[in-house]
């Protein structure tokens, strides 16, 4: 994610509150003074500190910023920086390219699930392992990097990936179990060989939470528009199938070819929301029964995963040429 994308994401989710000290990132003309008799046209230079005295409802509108002499300017979100966060923002805009440090890349999504159609895209997921100097530097290592150039690619920093896997995040576990390997360095091979360490009864809790959230969104959409997203319904049912399998077998089943016809019928919208709900309830009863009998441990193997992470980090304390390749 580049600097422009980071700012846009921040702007969508954060409005600077009244009373915040801000720094101008551009020269701005003074718009008003407390003493209206003074009509001189002045500018406030880049780096001038002021206080937000009026915040907009959203960041498409301007803020009103006041300075120590009572003068004010109107400025947009991208023309301001929070004074206390200015250096942090500068550090977060590091343009270092982490893509050469990808150690694991797999195909996920419909093509991996055996549910692809002519319209299916390539969904690639994986892991990157930065050189040690990047972790030692002032510049923060991103938790994930994305590429949207013709295909959907997401790569997680190794530690973030491990944390999500320990929480039984379905997307992460599917990435770890995907049979369609596109790139797998020795460190990633070791990770795949120890992937059972991530499986525990947390699978039931996490998968249940995802199913409930997804169905709530579908229900809300139906109540507002009279429609629901059939693709989301298909993946909801697929996820319950996967959850049942992992509780019974201790493996994440990626290939859903055996349910292809029924799942694609759901995706085509051949069932009403109530019919989808009934299918989900029937599968959930199987899910509950599998949870009662599962032999998965209560918790994942934290120590084994921690030792792996330390080994992986140490492997990067070299001349920063990246991980060893096959």
PDB file of N, CA, C and O in Angstrom, residues 195-242:
ATOM      1  N   UNK A 195       2.140 -27.448  10.476  1.00  0.00           N
ATOM      2  CA  UNK A 195       0.880 -26.711  10.514  1.00  0.00           C
ATOM      3  C   UNK A 195      -0.149 -27.300  11.472  1.00  0.00           C
ATOM      4  O   UNK A 195      -1.079 -26.600  11.877  1.00  0.00           O
ATOM      5  N   UNK A 196       0.005 -28.560  11.868  1.00  0.00           N
ATOM      6  CA  UNK A 196      -0.915 -29.128  12.855  1.00  0.00           C
ATOM      7  C   UNK A 196      -0.834 -28.384  14.191  1.00  0.00           C
ATOM      8  O   UNK A 196      -1.789 -28.412  14.979  1.00  0.00           O
ATOM      9  N   UNK A 197       0.299 -27.708  14.427  1.00  0.00           N
ATOM     10  CA  UNK A 197       0.473 -26.984  15.688  1.00  0.00           C
ATOM     11  C   UNK A 197      -0.540 -25.856  15.850  1.00  0.00           C
ATOM     12  O   UNK A 197      -0.786 -25.388  16.961  1.00  0.00           O
ATOM     13  N   UNK A 198      -1.150 -25.432  14.740  1.00  0.00           N
ATOM     14  CA  UNK A 198      -2.092 -24.308  14.792  1.00  0.00           C
ATOM     15  C   UNK A 198      -3.530 -24.756  15.072  1.00  0.00           C
ATOM     16  O   UNK A 198      -4.374 -23.916  15.400  1.00  0.00           O
ATOM     17  N   UNK A 199      -3.798 -26.031  14.926  1.00  0.00           N
ATOM     18  CA  UNK A 199      -5.179 -26.497  15.042  1.00  0.00           C
ATOM     19  C   UNK A 199      -5.548 -26.797  16.487  1.00  0.00           C
ATOM     20  O   UNK A 199      -4.817 -27.466  17.208  1.00  0.00           O
ATOM     21  N   UNK A 200      -6.685 -26.299  16.900  1.00  0.00           N
ATOM     22  CA  UNK A 200      -7.193 -26.524  18.251  1.00  0.00           C
ATOM     23  C   UNK A 200      -8.702 -26.293  18.236  1.00  0.00           C
ATOM     24  O   UNK A 200      -9.290 -26.041  17.187  1.00  0.00           O
ATOM     25  N   UNK A 201      -9.301 -26.356  19.397  1.00  0.00           N
ATOM     26  CA  UNK A 201     -10.747 -26.118  19.483  1.00  0.00           C
ATOM     27  C   UNK A 201     -11.119 -24.668  19.183  1.00  0.00           C
ATOM     28  O   UNK A 201     -12.300 -24.346  19.042  1.00  0.00           O
ATOM     29  N   UNK A 202     -10.103 -23.818  19.049  1.00  0.00           N
ATOM     30  CA  UNK A 202     -10.379 -22.442  18.623  1.00  0.00           C
ATOM     31  C   UNK A 202     -11.015 -22.434  17.237  1.00  0.00           C
ATOM     32  O   UNK A 202     -11.695 -21.467  16.875  1.00  0.00           O
ATOM     33  N   UNK A 203     -10.782 -23.477  16.451  1.00  0.00           N
ATOM     34  CA  UNK A 203     -11.391 -23.568  15.123  1.00  0.00           C
ATOM     35  C   UNK A 203     -12.903 -23.444  15.236  1.00  0.00           C
ATOM     36  O   UNK A 203     -13.543 -22.701  14.470  1.00  0.00           O
ATOM     37  N   UNK A 204     -13.483 -24.160  16.187  1.00  0.00           N
ATOM     38  CA  UNK A 204     -14.939 -24.122  16.347  1.00  0.00           C
ATOM     39  C   UNK A 204     -15.407 -22.708  16.693  1.00  0.00           C
ATOM     40  O   UNK A 204     -16.373 -22.200  16.109  1.00  0.00           O
ATOM     41  N   UNK A 205     -14.718 -22.085  17.617  1.00  0.00           N
ATOM     42  CA  UNK A 205     -15.124 -20.749  18.059  1.00  0.00           C
ATOM     43  C   UNK A 205     -14.999 -19.729  16.925  1.00  0.00           C
ATOM     44  O   UNK A 205     -15.919 -18.934  16.681  1.00  0.00           O
ATOM     45  N   UNK A 206     -13.863 -19.741  16.253  1.00  0.00           N
ATOM     46  CA  UNK A 206     -13.629 -18.749  15.200  1.00  0.00           C
ATOM     47  C   UNK A 206     -14.546 -18.959  14.012  1.00  0.00           C
ATOM     48  O   UNK A 206     -15.143 -18.012  13.499  1.00  0.00           O
ATOM     49  N   UNK A 207     -14.663 -20.208  13.560  1.00  0.00           N
ATOM     50  CA  UNK A 207     -15.521 -20.482  12.414  1.00  0.00           C
ATOM     51  C   UNK A 207     -16.976 -20.145  12.732  1.00  0.00           C
ATOM     52  O   UNK A 207     -17.696 -19.597  11.888  1.00  0.00           O
ATOM     53  N   UNK A 208     -17.413 -20.458  13.940  1.00  0.00           N
ATOM     54  CA  UNK A 208     -18.783 -20.121  14.339  1.00  0.00           C
ATOM     55  C   UNK A 208     -19.005 -18.617  14.298  1.00  0.00           C
ATOM     56  O   UNK A 208     -20.051 -18.138  13.843  1.00  0.00           O
ATOM     57  N   UNK A 209     -18.006 -17.865  14.771  1.00  0.00           N
ATOM     58  CA  UNK A 209     -18.119 -16.418  14.752  1.00  0.00           C
ATOM     59  C   UNK A 209     -18.221 -15.867  13.338  1.00  0.00           C
ATOM     60  O   UNK A 209     -19.022 -14.974  13.064  1.00  0.00           O
ATOM     61  N   UNK A 210     -17.435 -16.427  12.423  1.00  0.00           N
ATOM     62  CA  UNK A 210     -17.492 -15.984  11.032  1.00  0.00           C
ATOM     63  C   UNK A 210     -18.856 -16.289  10.423  1.00  0.00           C
ATOM     64  O   UNK A 210     -19.424 -15.468   9.693  1.00  0.00           O
ATOM     65  N   UNK A 211     -19.365 -17.479  10.697  1.00  0.00           N
ATOM     66  CA  UNK A 211     -20.661 -17.876  10.135  1.00  0.00           C
ATOM     67  C   UNK A 211     -21.767 -16.945  10.638  1.00  0.00           C
ATOM     68  O   UNK A 211     -22.610 -16.471   9.875  1.00  0.00           O
ATOM     69  N   UNK A 212     -21.773 -16.668  11.939  1.00  0.00           N
ATOM     70  CA  UNK A 212     -22.795 -15.788  12.513  1.00  0.00           C
ATOM     71  C   UNK A 212     -22.718 -14.382  11.914  1.00  0.00           C
ATOM     72  O   UNK A 212     -23.740 -13.783  11.577  1.00  0.00           O
ATOM     73  N   UNK A 213     -21.486 -13.859  11.785  1.00  0.00           N
ATOM     74  CA  UNK A 213     -21.323 -12.513  11.225  1.00  0.00           C
ATOM     75  C   UNK A 213     -21.777 -12.462   9.772  1.00  0.00           C
ATOM     76  O   UNK A 213     -22.464 -11.524   9.354  1.00  0.00           O
ATOM     77  N   UNK A 214     -21.413 -13.481   9.002  1.00  0.00           N
ATOM     78  CA  UNK A 214     -21.782 -13.502   7.597  1.00  0.00           C
ATOM     79  C   UNK A 214     -23.291 -13.591   7.412  1.00  0.00           C
ATOM     80  O   UNK A 214     -23.875 -12.893   6.576  1.00  0.00           O
ATOM     81  N   UNK A 215     -23.930 -14.447   8.208  1.00  0.00           N
ATOM     82  CA  UNK A 215     -25.375 -14.595   8.063  1.00  0.00           C
ATOM     83  C   UNK A 215     -26.107 -13.329   8.506  1.00  0.00           C
ATOM     84  O   UNK A 215     -27.113 -12.941   7.915  1.00  0.00           O
ATOM     85  N   UNK A 216     -25.584 -12.654   9.517  1.00  0.00           N
ATOM     86  CA  UNK A 216     -26.197 -11.397   9.967  1.00  0.00           C
ATOM     87  C   UNK A 216     -26.129 -10.343   8.864  1.00  0.00           C
ATOM     88  O   UNK A 216     -27.113  -9.631   8.632  1.00  0.00           O
ATOM     89  N   UNK A 217     -24.981 -10.273   8.174  1.00  0.00           N
ATOM     90  CA  UNK A 217     -24.859  -9.318   7.074  1.00  0.00           C
ATOM     91  C   UNK A 217     -25.821  -9.658   5.939  1.00  0.00           C
ATOM     92  O   UNK A 217     -26.437  -8.770   5.347  1.00  0.00           O
ATOM     93  N   UNK A 218     -25.969 -10.942   5.637  1.00  0.00           N
ATOM     94  CA  UNK A 218     -26.896 -11.359   4.585  1.00  0.00           C
ATOM     95  C   UNK A 218     -28.334 -11.007   4.959  1.00  0.00           C
ATOM     96  O   UNK A 218     -29.103 -10.505   4.137  1.00  0.00           O
ATOM     97  N   UNK A 219     -28.677 -11.245   6.219  1.00  0.00           N
ATOM     98  CA  UNK A 219     -30.030 -10.950   6.687  1.00  0.00           C
ATOM     99  C   UNK A 219     -30.317  -9.458   6.629  1.00  0.00           C
ATOM    100  O   UNK A 219     -31.386  -9.028   6.169  1.00  0.00           O
ATOM    101  N   UNK A 220     -29.338  -8.646   7.080  1.00  0.00           N
ATOM    102  CA  UNK A 220     -29.518  -7.188   7.047  1.00  0.00           C
ATOM    103  C   UNK A 220     -29.680  -6.685   5.624  1.00  0.00           C
ATOM    104  O   UNK A 220     -30.501  -5.808   5.347  1.00  0.00           O
ATOM    105  N   UNK A 221     -28.881  -7.237   4.712  1.00  0.00           N
ATOM    106  CA  UNK A 221     -28.983  -6.845   3.302  1.00  0.00           C
ATOM    107  C   UNK A 221     -30.345  -7.202   2.733  1.00  0.00           C
ATOM    108  O   UNK A 221     -30.955  -6.410   2.002  1.00  0.00           O
ATOM    109  N   UNK A 222     -30.848  -8.389   3.094  1.00  0.00           N
ATOM    110  CA  UNK A 222     -32.148  -8.829   2.589  1.00  0.00           C
ATOM    111  C   UNK A 222     -33.265  -7.939   3.113  1.00  0.00           C
ATOM    112  O   UNK A 222     -34.199  -7.592   2.385  1.00  0.00           O
ATOM    113  N   UNK A 223     -33.168  -7.554   4.389  1.00  0.00           N
ATOM    114  CA  UNK A 223     -34.202  -6.698   4.974  1.00  0.00           C
ATOM    115  C   UNK A 223     -34.221  -5.310   4.322  1.00  0.00           C
ATOM    116  O   UNK A 223     -35.272  -4.681   4.213  1.00  0.00           O
ATOM    117  N   UNK A 224     -33.040  -4.826   3.878  1.00  0.00           N
ATOM    118  CA  UNK A 224     -32.955  -3.500   3.274  1.00  0.00           C
ATOM    119  C   UNK A 224     -33.299  -3.507   1.787  1.00  0.00           C
ATOM    120  O   UNK A 224     -33.914  -2.559   1.280  1.00  0.00           O
ATOM    121  N   UNK A 225     -32.868  -4.543   1.089  1.00  0.00           N
ATOM    122  CA  UNK A 225     -32.984  -4.542  -0.377  1.00  0.00           C
ATOM    123  C   UNK A 225     -33.847  -5.653  -0.948  1.00  0.00           C
ATOM    124  O   UNK A 225     -34.161  -5.629  -2.138  1.00  0.00           O
ATOM    125  N   UNK A 226     -34.193  -6.637  -0.111  1.00  0.00           N
ATOM    126  CA  UNK A 226     -34.940  -7.785  -0.622  1.00  0.00           C
ATOM    127  C   UNK A 226     -34.044  -8.786  -1.326  1.00  0.00           C
ATOM    128  O   UNK A 226     -34.536  -9.755  -1.937  1.00  0.00           O
ATOM    129  N   UNK A 227     -32.725  -8.588  -1.231  1.00  0.00           N
ATOM    130  CA  UNK A 227     -31.770  -9.494  -1.867  1.00  0.00           C
ATOM    131  C   UNK A 227     -30.652  -9.831  -0.886  1.00  0.00           C
ATOM    132  O   UNK A 227     -30.432  -9.130   0.090  1.00  0.00           O
ATOM    133  N   UNK A 228     -29.965 -10.920  -1.169  1.00  0.00           N
ATOM    134  CA  UNK A 228     -28.761 -11.254  -0.418  1.00  0.00           C
ATOM    135  C   UNK A 228     -27.701 -11.685  -1.420  1.00  0.00           C
ATOM    136  O   UNK A 228     -28.014 -12.047  -2.560  1.00  0.00           O
ATOM    137  N   UNK A 229     -26.439 -11.604  -1.039  1.00  0.00           N
ATOM    138  CA  UNK A 229     -25.347 -11.956  -1.938  1.00  0.00           C
ATOM    139  C   UNK A 229     -25.157 -13.462  -1.934  1.00  0.00           C
ATOM    140  O   UNK A 229     -24.693 -14.039  -0.947  1.00  0.00           O
ATOM    141  N   UNK A 230     -25.536 -14.082  -3.041  1.00  0.00           N
ATOM    142  CA  UNK A 230     -25.494 -15.541  -3.121  1.00  0.00           C
ATOM    143  C   UNK A 230     -24.067 -16.083  -3.015  1.00  0.00           C
ATOM    144  O   UNK A 230     -23.847 -17.192  -2.508  1.00  0.00           O
ATOM    145  N   UNK A 231     -23.088 -15.303  -3.489  1.00  0.00           N
ATOM    146  CA  UNK A 231     -21.699 -15.751  -3.369  1.00  0.00           C
ATOM    147  C   UNK A 231     -21.307 -15.872  -1.905  1.00  0.00           C
ATOM    148  O   UNK A 231     -20.613 -16.828  -1.512  1.00  0.00           O
ATOM    149  N   UNK A 232     -21.757 -14.921  -1.083  1.00  0.00           N
ATOM    150  CA  UNK A 232     -21.463 -14.984   0.345  1.00  0.00           C
ATOM    151  C   UNK A 232     -22.156 -16.182   0.983  1.00  0.00           C
ATOM    152  O   UNK A 232     -21.605 -16.824   1.879  1.00  0.00           O
ATOM    153  N   UNK A 233     -23.366 -16.476   0.517  1.00  0.00           N
ATOM    154  CA  UNK A 233     -24.092 -17.638   1.041  1.00  0.00           C
ATOM    155  C   UNK A 233     -23.343 -18.919   0.730  1.00  0.00           C
ATOM    156  O   UNK A 233     -23.240 -19.829   1.576  1.00  0.00           O
ATOM    157  N   UNK A 234     -22.815 -19.024  -0.488  1.00  0.00           N
ATOM    158  CA  UNK A 234     -22.062 -20.220  -0.854  1.00  0.00           C
ATOM    159  C   UNK A 234     -20.853 -20.394   0.058  1.00  0.00           C
ATOM    160  O   UNK A 234     -20.577 -21.501   0.555  1.00  0.00           O
ATOM    161  N   UNK A 235     -20.110 -19.311   0.292  1.00  0.00           N
ATOM    162  CA  UNK A 235     -18.904 -19.424   1.119  1.00  0.00           C
ATOM    163  C   UNK A 235     -19.259 -19.667   2.581  1.00  0.00           C
ATOM    164  O   UNK A 235     -18.482 -20.300   3.307  1.00  0.00           O
ATOM    165  N   UNK A 236     -20.418 -19.196   3.028  1.00  0.00           N
ATOM    166  CA  UNK A 236     -20.858 -19.506   4.384  1.00  0.00           C
ATOM    167  C   UNK A 236     -21.036 -21.010   4.554  1.00  0.00           C
ATOM    168  O   UNK A 236     -20.537 -21.612   5.521  1.00  0.00           O
ATOM    169  N   UNK A 237     -21.727 -21.645   3.613  1.00  0.00           N
ATOM    170  CA  UNK A 237     -21.938 -23.099   3.678  1.00  0.00           C
ATOM    171  C   UNK A 237     -20.622 -23.849   3.516  1.00  0.00           C
ATOM    172  O   UNK A 237     -20.380 -24.852   4.199  1.00  0.00           O
ATOM    173  N   UNK A 238     -19.778 -23.357   2.602  1.00  0.00           N
ATOM    174  CA  UNK A 238     -18.471 -23.999   2.413  1.00  0.00           C
ATOM    175  C   UNK A 238     -17.659 -23.966   3.702  1.00  0.00           C
ATOM    176  O   UNK A 238     -16.994 -24.943   4.062  1.00  0.00           O
ATOM    177  N   UNK A 239     -17.731 -22.850   4.409  1.00  0.00           N
ATOM    178  CA  UNK A 239     -16.959 -22.707   5.640  1.00  0.00           C
ATOM    179  C   UNK A 239     -17.441 -23.688   6.714  1.00  0.00           C
ATOM    180  O   UNK A 239     -16.623 -24.257   7.451  1.00  0.00           O
ATOM    181  N   UNK A 240     -18.750 -23.899   6.795  1.00  0.00           N
ATOM    182  CA  UNK A 240     -19.243 -24.870   7.787  1.00  0.00           C
ATOM    183  C   UNK A 240     -18.785 -26.271   7.415  1.00  0.00           C
ATOM    184  O   UNK A 240     -18.372 -27.061   8.285  1.00  0.00           O
ATOM    185  N   UNK A 241     -18.845 -26.617   6.121  1.00  0.00           N
ATOM    186  CA  UNK A 241     -18.317 -27.917   5.678  1.00  0.00           C
ATOM    187  C   UNK A 241     -16.862 -28.073   6.110  1.00  0.00           C
ATOM    188  O   UNK A 241     -16.458 -29.116   6.634  1.00  0.00           O
ATOM    189  N   UNK A 242     -16.066 -27.031   5.886  1.00  0.00           N
ATOM    190  CA  UNK A 242     -14.649 -27.078   6.238  1.00  0.00           C
ATOM    191  C   UNK A 242     -14.467 -27.236   7.740  1.00  0.00           C
ATOM    192  O   UNK A 242     -13.604 -27.998   8.197  1.00  0.00           O
TER     193      UNK A 242
END
